[in-house]
Amino acid sequence: GQNIDQPTEMTATEGAIVQINCTYQTSGFNGLFWYQQHAGEAPTFLSYNVLDGLEEKGRFSSFLSRSKGYSYLLLKELQMKDSASYLCAVRDEEDSSYKLIFGSGTRLLVRP
Amino acid sequence: DAGVTQSPTHLIKTRGQQVTLRCSPKSGHDTVSWYQQALGQGPQFIFQYYEEEERQRGNFPDRFSGHQFPNYSSELNVNALLLGDSALYLCASSSLYHREGGEAFFGQGTRLTVV
C-alpha cells in the first residue's frame, strides 16, 4: 500500500532549528517534495530530492535516504512566519503520470 | 506570468446538488491534477488530465469526473454532493515533459461547503 508518515504537530522557538521527519512506503518512487501550507492557502513548493543526500536552500534543507524510505526537512533560524503546515509528498510514477502522494502534514508552531 | 488560477474561491452547495470547479494551469504546463484536501489532512489525489484524457485516477467514486480542454484548462465536476465532499479542492499544474525535478504548482483552491 501507499503510506507516508509525519508527526502531526511540532513546536519550536523563534531563532531555533527544527527537523520534521517523513517516512514513506510507496509502490513507485521518483522524487520527494516538501511543501509549506499556511492555513487556508495553497501549498507552496519548498524542496525536491530524488537522489540520496542533502539539498540546501537558504534556511531550508531537505535530506533523503531512499534505502530507508526516509526524509527530513530542516528549518534553521526559525521565524514566526514559519508557523504553517509542512507536507511531505512522494511522486509516484505510474504510466508516466505525475501523481503526488501526500502525508497528512506536520503543523509547526513557532513561539517567541 | 499568471500562476495556476482556480474559480470560484468559495462555494456553498446543498446536499444532492452538482458542482463544477475550474482551473487554468500555469503558462507552459500541459498537465492538470486535482486534489481534495479535508481539514487537517494532506491533499488526496483525485485524477490527472493530460492531452484531454484522464491519465490516472485516485480512490474516488464516479461522482467525481473531469475534463481538460484544448487550452489545457480543466474542470472538476462532482455530482450528488454529500456532506463529506466539503473540502478544499486544489488544482496542480505541471509539465509532463519537464517533470524531472519539476514541481507541481498549486492554485489557491476552491473551498466547497456542502450543507
Short mmCIF file of C-alpha atoms in Angstrom, two decimals:
data_model
loop_
_atom_site.label_atom_id
_atom_site.label_comp_id
_atom_site.label_asym_id
_atom_site.label_seq_id
_atom_site.Cartn_x
_atom_site.Cartn_y
_atom_site.Cartn_z
CA GLY A 1 0.00 0.00 0.00
CA GLN A 2 0.93 3.65 -0.10
CA ASN A 3 1.81 5.26 3.20
CA ILE A 4 3.51 8.47 4.21
CA ASP A 5 4.02 9.25 7.89
CA GLN A 6 4.98 12.50 9.51
CA PRO A 7 4.40 13.90 13.01
CA THR A 8 1.10 15.69 13.49
CA GLU A 9 2.38 18.70 15.41
CA MET A 10 5.66 20.27 16.48
CA THR A 11 6.50 23.35 18.50
CA ALA A 12 9.75 25.31 18.35
CA THR A 13 11.16 28.64 19.44
CA GLU A 14 11.93 31.59 17.23
CA GLY A 15 15.58 31.52 16.15
CA ALA A 16 15.95 27.79 16.81
CA ILE A 17 16.33 24.83 14.44
CA VAL A 18 13.62 22.23 13.85
CA GLN A 19 13.70 18.93 11.97
CA ILE A 20 10.49 17.47 10.53
CA ASN A 21 10.74 13.77 9.66
CA CYS A 22 8.90 11.85 6.98
CA THR A 23 8.88 8.12 6.27
CA TYR A 24 7.29 6.60 3.20
CA GLN A 25 6.25 3.32 1.65
CA THR A 26 5.06 3.67 -1.94
CA SER A 27 4.82 1.36 -4.95
CA GLY A 28 6.92 3.68 -7.06
CA PHE A 29 9.32 6.50 -6.35
CA ASN A 30 10.57 9.33 -8.47
CA GLY A 31 11.22 12.12 -6.06
CA LEU A 32 10.17 13.51 -2.71
CA PHE A 33 8.82 17.02 -2.24
CA TRP A 34 8.27 19.27 0.71
CA TYR A 35 5.56 21.88 0.58
CA GLN A 36 4.63 24.62 3.02
CA GLN A 37 0.98 25.44 3.53
CA HIS A 38 -0.34 28.33 5.58
CA ALA A 39 -3.88 27.97 6.89
CA GLY A 40 -6.45 28.41 4.12
CA GLU A 41 -3.83 28.80 1.42
CA ALA A 42 -2.38 26.66 -1.36
CA PRO A 43 0.73 24.53 -0.77
CA THR A 44 3.93 26.22 -1.93
CA PHE A 45 6.99 24.32 -3.05
CA LEU A 46 9.99 24.20 -0.69
CA SER A 47 12.32 21.44 -1.86
CA TYR A 48 12.82 18.38 -4.02
CA ASN A 49 15.04 15.33 -3.52
CA VAL A 50 15.43 12.44 -5.93
CA LEU A 51 18.94 11.26 -5.03
CA ASP A 52 20.21 10.41 -1.57
CA GLY A 53 21.72 13.28 0.34
CA LEU A 54 21.14 16.81 1.49
CA GLU A 55 19.75 19.66 -0.56
CA GLU A 56 20.21 23.12 0.93
CA LYS A 57 18.18 26.17 0.04
CA GLY A 58 18.74 29.15 2.29
CA ARG A 59 17.23 28.49 5.73
CA PHE A 60 15.68 25.24 4.50
CA SER A 61 17.42 21.92 3.87
CA SER A 62 15.98 18.55 2.94
CA PHE A 63 17.53 15.12 3.23
CA LEU A 64 16.65 11.85 1.53
CA SER A 65 17.59 8.22 2.13
CA ARG A 66 15.87 6.04 -0.46
CA SER A 67 17.06 2.78 1.11
CA LYS A 68 15.42 3.76 4.40
CA GLY A 69 12.36 5.41 2.88
CA TYR A 70 13.15 8.46 4.97
CA SER A 71 13.40 12.19 4.53
CA TYR A 72 13.59 15.20 6.77
CA LEU A 73 13.11 18.93 6.36
CA LEU A 74 15.40 21.14 8.42
CA LEU A 75 14.40 24.71 9.15
CA LYS A 76 17.06 27.00 10.60
CA GLU A 77 16.79 30.42 12.27
CA LEU A 78 13.07 29.94 12.74
CA GLN A 79 10.84 32.95 12.19
CA MET A 80 7.27 33.49 13.34
CA LYS A 81 6.13 33.35 9.70
CA ASP A 82 7.37 29.74 9.53
CA SER A 83 4.31 28.70 11.56
CA ALA A 84 2.48 26.59 8.98
CA SER A 85 1.81 23.01 7.94
CA TYR A 86 4.62 21.17 6.20
CA LEU A 87 3.61 18.50 3.74
CA CYS A 88 5.82 15.63 2.64
CA ALA A 89 4.86 14.21 -0.76
CA VAL A 90 6.22 11.38 -2.89
CA ARG A 91 5.94 11.39 -6.67
CA ASP A 92 4.59 8.01 -7.64
CA GLU A 93 5.46 7.33 -11.28
CA GLU A 94 2.95 5.04 -12.85
CA ASP A 95 2.16 5.07 -16.54
CA SER A 96 4.26 8.19 -16.98
CA SER A 97 1.90 10.22 -14.87
CA TYR A 98 2.72 12.74 -12.20
CA LYS A 99 0.82 11.79 -9.09
CA LEU A 100 1.81 13.13 -5.70
CA ILE A 101 1.04 11.14 -2.59
CA PHE A 102 0.90 13.39 0.45
CA GLY A 103 1.31 12.80 4.12
CA SER A 104 -1.19 14.39 6.50
CA GLY A 105 1.16 17.26 7.19
CA THR A 106 3.04 18.49 10.25
CA ARG A 107 1.67 21.59 11.94
CA LEU A 108 4.59 23.68 13.15
CA LEU A 109 4.03 26.35 15.76
CA VAL A 110 6.86 28.84 16.25
CA ARG A 111 6.75 30.61 19.60
CA PRO A 112 8.54 33.84 20.54
CA ASP B 1 3.19 35.16 -15.88
CA ALA B 2 -0.01 34.04 -14.21
CA GLY B 3 0.28 31.05 -11.98
CA VAL B 4 -2.41 28.43 -11.52
CA THR B 5 -5.82 30.06 -11.19
CA GLN B 6 -8.95 28.43 -9.82
CA SER B 7 -12.53 29.57 -9.67
CA PRO B 8 -14.59 30.10 -7.69
CA THR B 9 -12.63 30.61 -4.46
CA HIS B 10 -15.56 29.70 -2.24
CA LEU B 11 -18.78 27.83 -2.89
CA ILE B 12 -21.72 26.65 -0.82
CA LYS B 13 -23.93 23.89 -2.18
CA THR B 14 -26.78 21.79 -0.90
CA ARG B 15 -26.54 18.04 -0.48
CA GLY B 16 -27.56 16.30 -3.70
CA GLN B 17 -26.60 19.17 -5.97
CA GLN B 18 -23.90 19.18 -8.59
CA VAL B 19 -20.85 21.46 -8.73
CA THR B 20 -18.24 22.43 -11.34
CA LEU B 21 -14.85 23.80 -10.37
CA ARG B 22 -12.43 25.34 -12.86
CA CYS B 23 -8.68 25.55 -13.20
CA SER B 24 -6.29 27.28 -15.58
CA PRO B 25 -2.76 25.88 -15.42
CA LYS B 26 0.45 27.83 -15.29
CA SER B 27 1.67 29.02 -18.65
CA GLY B 28 3.68 26.30 -20.39
CA HIS B 29 2.16 23.47 -18.37
CA ASP B 30 0.11 20.77 -20.07
CA THR B 31 -0.88 18.51 -17.19
CA VAL B 32 -3.52 19.22 -14.58
CA SER B 33 -4.11 17.21 -11.42
CA TRP B 34 -6.94 17.63 -8.94
CA TYR B 35 -6.66 17.04 -5.21
CA GLN B 36 -9.15 17.07 -2.34
CA GLN B 37 -7.92 18.34 1.00
CA ALA B 38 -10.10 17.78 4.05
CA LEU B 39 -9.48 19.93 7.09
CA GLY B 40 -6.32 18.92 8.91
CA GLN B 41 -5.33 16.40 6.25
CA GLY B 42 -2.92 16.31 3.35
CA PRO B 43 -4.23 16.60 -0.21
CA GLN B 44 -5.64 13.39 -1.71
CA PHE B 45 -5.17 12.74 -5.43
CA ILE B 46 -8.43 12.65 -7.39
CA PHE B 47 -7.27 12.38 -11.01
CA GLN B 48 -4.93 13.80 -13.61
CA TYR B 49 -5.52 15.07 -17.12
CA TYR B 50 -3.07 15.22 -19.99
CA GLU B 51 -3.90 15.67 -23.68
CA GLU B 52 -7.56 15.99 -22.77
CA GLU B 53 -7.66 12.50 -21.29
CA GLU B 54 -7.85 11.19 -17.76
CA ARG B 55 -4.47 9.52 -17.27
CA GLN B 56 -4.71 8.32 -13.72
CA ARG B 57 -7.33 8.22 -11.04
CA GLY B 58 -7.22 8.04 -7.26
CA ASN B 59 -9.66 6.27 -4.99
CA PHE B 60 -12.67 8.48 -5.65
CA PRO B 61 -16.16 7.41 -6.80
CA ASP B 62 -17.57 8.01 -10.27
CA ARG B 63 -19.45 11.03 -8.90
CA PHE B 64 -16.16 12.81 -9.44
CA SER B 65 -15.46 13.48 -13.10
CA GLY B 66 -13.40 15.91 -15.05
CA HIS B 67 -12.47 17.36 -18.35
CA GLN B 68 -9.50 19.04 -19.95
CA PHE B 69 -9.86 21.49 -22.81
CA PRO B 70 -7.52 22.08 -25.78
CA ASN B 71 -6.06 25.13 -24.00
CA TYR B 72 -5.09 22.80 -21.08
CA SER B 73 -7.61 24.30 -18.66
CA SER B 74 -9.66 21.81 -16.70
CA GLU B 75 -12.92 21.30 -14.86
CA LEU B 76 -13.78 19.09 -11.93
CA ASN B 77 -17.41 18.02 -11.63
CA VAL B 78 -18.95 16.44 -8.57
CA ASN B 79 -22.48 15.03 -8.76
CA ALA B 80 -24.90 14.14 -5.97
CA LEU B 81 -22.95 16.09 -3.39
CA LEU B 82 -22.53 14.63 0.07
CA LEU B 83 -21.71 16.44 3.28
CA GLY B 84 -18.37 14.62 3.24
CA ASP B 85 -17.43 16.32 -0.02
CA SER B 86 -16.85 19.53 1.90
CA ALA B 87 -13.16 20.27 1.46
CA LEU B 88 -10.57 22.46 -0.22
CA TYR B 89 -10.19 21.38 -3.84
CA LEU B 90 -6.75 22.06 -5.23
CA CYS B 91 -5.63 22.10 -8.82
CA ALA B 92 -1.96 21.45 -9.58
CA SER B 93 -0.29 22.00 -12.91
CA SER B 94 2.93 20.52 -14.19
CA SER B 95 4.70 19.78 -17.43
CA LEU B 96 4.82 16.12 -18.36
CA TYR B 97 7.92 16.58 -20.43
CA HIS B 98 9.77 18.56 -17.81
CA ARG B 99 8.76 16.54 -14.82
CA GLU B 100 12.28 15.59 -13.79
CA GLY B 101 12.95 17.94 -10.93
CA GLY B 102 9.85 19.90 -11.83
CA GLU B 103 7.49 20.56 -9.01
CA ALA B 104 3.73 20.83 -9.29
CA PHE B 105 2.37 24.33 -8.86
CA PHE B 106 -0.85 24.62 -6.90
CA GLY B 107 -3.70 27.04 -7.30
CA GLN B 108 -5.21 28.78 -4.29
CA GLY B 109 -8.00 26.23 -4.19
CA THR B 110 -11.78 26.25 -4.08
CA ARG B 111 -13.33 25.90 -0.64
CA LEU B 112 -16.50 23.84 -1.12
CA THR B 113 -19.03 23.63 1.69
CA VAL B 114 -21.93 21.21 1.36
CA VAL B 115 -24.87 21.89 3.66
#
